[in-house]
CSV table of C-alpha atoms in Angstrom, one decimal:
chain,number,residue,atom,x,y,z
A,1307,UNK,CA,-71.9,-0.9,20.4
A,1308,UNK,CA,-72.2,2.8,20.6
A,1309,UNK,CA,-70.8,5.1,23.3
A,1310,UNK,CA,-72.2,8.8,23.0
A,1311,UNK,CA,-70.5,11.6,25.7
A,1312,UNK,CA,-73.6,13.9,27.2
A,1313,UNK,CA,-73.1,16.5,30.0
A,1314,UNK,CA,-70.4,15.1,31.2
A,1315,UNK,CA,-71.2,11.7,31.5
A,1316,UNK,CA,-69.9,8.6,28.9
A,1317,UNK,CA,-72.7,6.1,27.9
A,1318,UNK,CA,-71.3,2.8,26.4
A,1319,UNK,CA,-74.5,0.3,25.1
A,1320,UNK,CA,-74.9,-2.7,23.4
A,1321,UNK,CA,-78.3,-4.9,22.1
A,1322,UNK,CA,-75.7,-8.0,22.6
A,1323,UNK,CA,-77.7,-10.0,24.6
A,1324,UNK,CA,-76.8,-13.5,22.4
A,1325,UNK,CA,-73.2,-12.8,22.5
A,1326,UNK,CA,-71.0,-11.7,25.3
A,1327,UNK,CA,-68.7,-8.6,25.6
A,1328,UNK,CA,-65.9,-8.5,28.0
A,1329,UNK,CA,-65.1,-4.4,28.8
A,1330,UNK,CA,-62.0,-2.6,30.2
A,1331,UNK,CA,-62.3,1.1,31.0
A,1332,UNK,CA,-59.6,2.6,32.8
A,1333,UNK,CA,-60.3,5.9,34.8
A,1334,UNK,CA,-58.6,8.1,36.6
A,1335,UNK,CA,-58.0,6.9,40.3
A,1336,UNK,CA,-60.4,9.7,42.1
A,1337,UNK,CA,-63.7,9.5,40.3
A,1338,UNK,CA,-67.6,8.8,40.1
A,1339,UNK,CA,-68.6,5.8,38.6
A,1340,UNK,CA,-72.3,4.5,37.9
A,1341,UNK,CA,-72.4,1.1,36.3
A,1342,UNK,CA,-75.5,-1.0,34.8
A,1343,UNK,CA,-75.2,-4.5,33.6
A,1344,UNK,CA,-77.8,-7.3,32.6
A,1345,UNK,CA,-77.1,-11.2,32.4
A,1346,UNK,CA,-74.3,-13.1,32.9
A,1347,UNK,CA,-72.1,-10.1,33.1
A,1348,UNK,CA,-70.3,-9.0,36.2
A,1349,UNK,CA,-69.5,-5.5,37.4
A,1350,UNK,CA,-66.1,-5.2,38.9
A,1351,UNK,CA,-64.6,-2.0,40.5
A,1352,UNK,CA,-60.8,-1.8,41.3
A,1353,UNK,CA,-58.3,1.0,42.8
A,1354,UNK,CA,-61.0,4.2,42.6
A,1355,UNK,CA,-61.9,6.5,44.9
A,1356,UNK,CA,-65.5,8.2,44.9
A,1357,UNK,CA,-69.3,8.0,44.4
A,1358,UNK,CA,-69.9,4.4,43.0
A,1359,UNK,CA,-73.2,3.3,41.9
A,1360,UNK,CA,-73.2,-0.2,40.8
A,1361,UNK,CA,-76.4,-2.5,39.4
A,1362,UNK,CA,-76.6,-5.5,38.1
A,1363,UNK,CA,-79.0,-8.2,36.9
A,1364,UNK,CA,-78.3,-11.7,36.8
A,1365,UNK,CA,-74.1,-11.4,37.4
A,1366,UNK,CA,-71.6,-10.2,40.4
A,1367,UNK,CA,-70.8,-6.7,41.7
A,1368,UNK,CA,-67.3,-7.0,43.1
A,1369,UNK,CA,-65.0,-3.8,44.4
A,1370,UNK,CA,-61.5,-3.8,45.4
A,1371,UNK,CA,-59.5,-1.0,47.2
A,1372,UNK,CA,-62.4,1.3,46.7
A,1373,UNK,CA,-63.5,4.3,48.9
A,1374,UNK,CA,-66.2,6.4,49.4
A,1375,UNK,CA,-69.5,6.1,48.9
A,1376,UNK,CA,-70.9,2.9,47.4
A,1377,UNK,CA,-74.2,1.6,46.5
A,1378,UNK,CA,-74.3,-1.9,45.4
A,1379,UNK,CA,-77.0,-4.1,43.9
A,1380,UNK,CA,-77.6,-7.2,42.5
A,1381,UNK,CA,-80.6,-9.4,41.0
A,1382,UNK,CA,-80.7,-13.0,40.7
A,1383,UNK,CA,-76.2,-12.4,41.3
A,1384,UNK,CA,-74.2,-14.7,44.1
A,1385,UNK,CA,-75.8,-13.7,47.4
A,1386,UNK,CA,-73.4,-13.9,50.8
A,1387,UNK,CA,-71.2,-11.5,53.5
A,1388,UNK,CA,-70.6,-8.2,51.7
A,1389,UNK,CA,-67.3,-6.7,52.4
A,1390,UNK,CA,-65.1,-3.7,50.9
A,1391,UNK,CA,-61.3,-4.5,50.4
């Protein structure tokens, strides 16, 4: 895993693709996320507030108590109503 900070944004990747990582990362309350994820791994989004950009392939994109702008997507990930709680 390596996680390298550049103009002001955190990139966390891994060539893990045989063996699965669960991730926590805690941010403040108010702020911008962009997420990426590829197979089996789900992107889930809880108690922020601001510009979300999530993607994934092959796995979920959940948020909870979220606001603001969101763009969600998913490939080959559960399909059915999308709703924001």
């Amino acid at each position: 895993m390596t996680i390298e900070e550049k103009d002001n944004k955190v990139y966390v990747k891994t060539n893990s693709w045989q063996q699965p990582i669960h991730m926590t990362v805690k941010v403040p309350q108010r702020f911008s996320l962009q997420l990426k994820t590829v197979n089996e791994g789900d992107i889930v989004v809880e108690n922020v507030s601001g510009e979300l950009e999530l993607s994934n392939v092959n796995g979920a994109v959940i948020m909870r108590q979220v606001s603001g702008s969101a763009v969600a997507n998913t490939v080959n990930g559960p399909s059915g109503p999308t709703s924001r709680t």
